[in-house]
Amino acid sequence: MTEKITERTIEKDMKESYLDYAMSVIIGRAIPDIRDGLKPVHRRILYAMHELGNVYTKPHKKSARVVGETLGKYHPHGDMAIYDALVRMAQPFSLRYMLIDGQGNMGSIDGDNPAAMRYTEVRMSKAAAELLTDLEKETVSWSDNFDGTLKEPDVLPSKLPNLLINGSSGIAVGMATNMPPHNLNEVIDGTIAVIDGADETELLTIIQGPDFPTGGLIVGKAGIAQAYATGKGIIKVRGRIEKDEEKHELVINEIPYQLAKTSLIESIVKAVKTKKVEGISGIHDRSDKEGMEVRIDVKKGYDLDVVENQLYAHTPLQSTFGIINLAISNKQPQVLPLYKIITEFIEFRKEIIRKRSEFELRQAEEKAHILEGLKVALENIEPIVDFLRKSKDINEARQGLMNNYSLTEKQANAILEMKLSKLITLEREKIENEYLELTKKIAWLKDVLADINKILTIIKEELVEIKEKYGDERRTELIDGEEDIDIEALIPNDEVVVVITNRGYVKRVGLDEYRAQHRGGKGVKGSTKDEDFVQDVIITQNHNYLLLFTDKGRMFWMKVYRAPEGSRYATGKTLVSLLELKDEKVTSWISVDKFDTEEHLMMFTKKGVVKKTALENFKNIRRGGIIAITLKEDDELVEVRKTDGKQEVIIATKKGQAIRFKEDDVREIGRTGQGVIGIRLKSKDDAVVGSAVCRKPALLTITENGFGKRTSIDEYRLQSRGGSGVINIKTEGRNGDVVGIRAVDDGDGIILMSSRGQAIRTYVKDISVIGRNTQGVRIIRLGDGEKVATFTVVPKSEQE
């Protein structure tokens, strides 16, 4: 039989072989898994030690034995590669939280090599045990080892957020990872905050920055912020220098991470010889087991601060650490921001707890099933014992138990496996108590599996327990650096127009792009996507906060400068990409510059409900938004106004009704309250479309067909809230339904937006002041099928 020959080019064969090799190095050797923070060699070492019983509660074992076990069963890549990885996990200057408890010479911060593996001894640390907890409870997937004779875990269950607290470094093919360690307390607090709904901004106030095992200083926070936001960044790290004024010496007691002390001393000597650093007469290394102490003698007449700055400038005592948060996520190498790393860990822990609960539920149900059989045996102990004595063989006994007492095969086997003496002496109370406890456990486990919030609660409880066991103080100090620039300082606090469309696109445009015209003009062309139209515009400043309210009664906030900048013709960016909206759309927004004020928010719903609450209630916003008002069925939040709590307000409906009442008529309630009736609607097809705070003398009303009018506020008699109001404008005929209302004075301007993106900016003084029960004048000329979508007022103080 002849073999079939397949022709292929050497180039194709080399390319495929190299890609296979590259992926093997990336996935199988050099890059850590985002879930347990381990590379395969570290995972295999810890699993081999777990299998050996080489845990923190047992005596140490020779390192050579652990290396041999790992090499022979799981990791056929050379004994020194395994030993080097083992030693690093035992070095207090390499890992922030050591995973191996070593005895003997494990190397030093001076750069000394460890003793040979036949001399050193190791066991797992207590913290490492947290990585393997629940491994036997079917929580993770398993794969064949290299020769297919054994199984090894693909990932460890890992209660510890190991990737962040210990970091990782490795060079693969075409990519590398360099993740710094962090403080356990901060990482756990940040993880719990994310579970509770914290966003990226709030997370950065909790996790301050890397926390190196060697201490030192991090200069500046810009690099940290960039790394946490993008997954890549460069930070400046320094050793810590104390000044001994009495002896005129500089004392180095902490050095940058991954820098050997001997190489630092050599670099200082070289810098002195080349006269890059002047004023040093001697260096003395007095480090011991208690800590590091390198004393530098400074000559008389030389300022200690000047010499210190020279050391930072010309030696590795100040260096950079390039952060690359590259990890394996979903079997793919990805560069991940801090928030994503934490959310991936939370998702992993949710899966572990779910699988653990399912395993424990199966075990408990099986045990309860057996106990139910034993309870039957207790109730019929004498006939069962007599029957068993008379049975010819085990099969007859089993079948008889199953037939006579309605037992399953498992229950019958459990009874048959017991010694006769133990069966006779079965303790009823003990079995009843054990069965009761099992039923409680089964019910609890079912509740956990049915409720994601219970799983999240368990995750938080376990994290708190980890924090109490292993948490410690931060070692690396963060100090301000000259290069730190507040991002707001780079953005001028200009006045801008922020535009939002019906389909949820947002942009900010310079105010001067909307030139002023007289009423009745065609306006200037804006830009929207097909079948989209402008929903709202607001005049604000770049540094202000935008409070965005949705029709479902939730609120989000963002800085104005976070909205994408563009011209009138740009479409902008979707709010969905900026906020975590859930089947809802933004219906109202306001601009505020600070929250610690006496101001209030007045909220108005489609069905006429009004609510008053303090602005201060909204200063702590979660990424997923917060409840601003609890709405009744089929109601929607229409508009929100900012007031000082002492104003009069007007509510207007689309069919031309309006009511004016004092804000004092609405009692202040909490953030999640429902509110009270503001206006009673006369018909089912009517709805609230807008509101105004009566700070100005006239009320501007605009209708959908481009008409409008000004009416003196005094024409709207003051009523108590809850009435049906008075006529505001005639809506039949040419006008169409009311779009909205605004309080204005003669100096104000307005910007109108049409459903096709047409915009006009004009002056309020060009619009006639007429009575309530009238039709008004044309404000903008519209094309066929075109309607006024929205409008905003440009206050007198902001006119050109």
mmCIF file of N, CA and C in Angstrom, residues 110 240-242 249-255 261 264-265 268 282-287 291-297:
data_model
loop_
_atom_site.group_PDB
_atom_site.id
_atom_site.type_symbol
_atom_site.label_atom_id
_atom_site.label_comp_id
_atom_site.label_asym_id
_atom_site.label_seq_id
_atom_site.Cartn_x
_atom_site.Cartn_y
_atom_site.Cartn_z
ATOM 1 N N ASP A 110 20.433 41.008 47.432
ATOM 2 C CA ASP A 110 21.738 41.405 46.891
ATOM 3 C C ASP A 110 21.964 40.845 45.496
ATOM 4 N N ARG A 240 13.933 54.658 48.982
ATOM 5 C CA ARG A 240 13.680 55.608 50.065
ATOM 6 C C ARG A 240 14.995 56.004 50.718
ATOM 7 N N ILE A 241 15.228 57.295 50.812
ATOM 8 C CA ILE A 241 16.443 57.824 51.416
ATOM 9 C C ILE A 241 16.067 58.639 52.653
ATOM 10 N N GLU A 242 16.677 58.308 53.770
ATOM 11 C CA GLU A 242 16.532 59.114 54.989
ATOM 12 C C GLU A 242 17.796 59.942 55.184
ATOM 13 N N GLU A 249 24.962 62.112 56.637
ATOM 14 C CA GLU A 249 24.905 60.915 55.818
ATOM 15 C C GLU A 249 23.506 60.751 55.198
ATOM 16 N N LEU A 250 23.473 60.052 54.074
ATOM 17 C CA LEU A 250 22.225 59.612 53.478
ATOM 18 C C LEU A 250 22.085 58.116 53.733
ATOM 19 N N VAL A 251 20.897 57.695 54.136
ATOM 20 C CA VAL A 251 20.679 56.282 54.473
ATOM 21 C C VAL A 251 19.599 55.719 53.541
ATOM 22 N N ILE A 252 19.999 54.727 52.722
ATOM 23 C CA ILE A 252 19.050 54.047 51.844
ATOM 24 C C ILE A 252 18.499 52.837 52.580
ATOM 25 N N ASN A 253 17.197 52.815 52.824
ATOM 26 C CA ASN A 253 16.608 51.663 53.530
ATOM 27 C C ASN A 253 15.536 50.940 52.715
ATOM 28 N N GLU A 254 15.225 51.439 51.536
ATOM 29 C CA GLU A 254 14.331 50.744 50.610
ATOM 30 C C GLU A 254 14.784 51.058 49.195
ATOM 31 N N ILE A 255 14.710 50.064 48.303
ATOM 32 C CA ILE A 255 15.170 50.260 46.930
ATOM 33 C C ILE A 255 14.053 49.877 45.957
ATOM 34 N N LYS A 261 20.572 44.941 45.322
ATOM 35 C CA LYS A 261 21.274 45.952 46.119
ATOM 36 C C LYS A 261 22.728 46.108 45.687
ATOM 37 N N LEU A 264 23.020 48.199 42.662
ATOM 38 C CA LEU A 264 22.776 49.605 42.987
ATOM 39 C C LEU A 264 24.043 50.249 43.548
ATOM 40 N N ILE A 265 24.698 49.554 44.482
ATOM 41 C CA ILE A 265 25.913 50.094 45.083
ATOM 42 C C ILE A 265 26.994 50.267 44.016
ATOM 43 N N ILE A 268 26.298 53.359 42.018
ATOM 44 C CA ILE A 268 26.613 54.585 42.757
ATOM 45 C C ILE A 268 28.122 54.836 42.726
ATOM 46 N N GLY A 282 32.127 57.911 50.820
ATOM 47 C CA GLY A 282 32.152 56.491 51.165
ATOM 48 C C GLY A 282 30.761 55.885 51.184
ATOM 49 N N ILE A 283 30.717 54.552 50.984
ATOM 50 C CA ILE A 283 29.454 53.810 51.030
ATOM 51 C C ILE A 283 29.648 52.612 51.935
ATOM 52 N N HIS A 284 28.695 52.383 52.851
ATOM 53 C CA HIS A 284 28.795 51.274 53.802
ATOM 54 C C HIS A 284 27.470 50.507 53.818
ATOM 55 N N ASP A 285 27.548 49.226 53.503
ATOM 56 C CA ASP A 285 26.355 48.373 53.512
ATOM 57 C C ASP A 285 26.243 47.704 54.874
ATOM 58 N N ARG A 286 25.302 48.150 55.652
ATOM 59 C CA ARG A 286 25.101 47.614 57.001
ATOM 60 C C ARG A 286 23.768 46.870 57.108
ATOM 61 N N SER A 287 23.321 46.346 56.001
ATOM 62 C CA SER A 287 22.057 45.584 55.987
ATOM 63 C C SER A 287 22.220 44.287 56.768
ATOM 64 N N GLY A 291 16.681 44.357 58.243
ATOM 65 C CA GLY A 291 16.310 45.264 57.176
ATOM 66 C C GLY A 291 17.515 45.812 56.447
ATOM 67 N N MET A 292 17.225 46.671 55.487
ATOM 68 C CA MET A 292 18.277 47.238 54.641
ATOM 69 C C MET A 292 18.786 48.549 55.233
ATOM 70 N N GLU A 293 20.090 48.744 55.143
ATOM 71 C CA GLU A 293 20.693 50.006 55.581
ATOM 72 C C GLU A 293 21.993 50.221 54.818
ATOM 73 N N VAL A 294 21.946 51.073 53.817
ATOM 74 C CA VAL A 294 23.141 51.448 53.058
ATOM 75 C C VAL A 294 23.442 52.903 53.390
ATOM 76 N N ARG A 295 24.555 53.134 54.056
ATOM 77 C CA ARG A 295 24.922 54.487 54.493
ATOM 78 C C ARG A 295 25.889 55.119 53.508
ATOM 79 N N ILE A 296 25.578 56.347 53.117
ATOM 80 C CA ILE A 296 26.408 57.084 52.168
ATOM 81 C C ILE A 296 26.976 58.300 52.886
ATOM 82 N N ASP A 297 28.318 58.340 52.993
ATOM 83 C CA ASP A 297 28.975 59.486 53.632
ATOM 84 C C ASP A 297 29.024 60.656 52.650
#
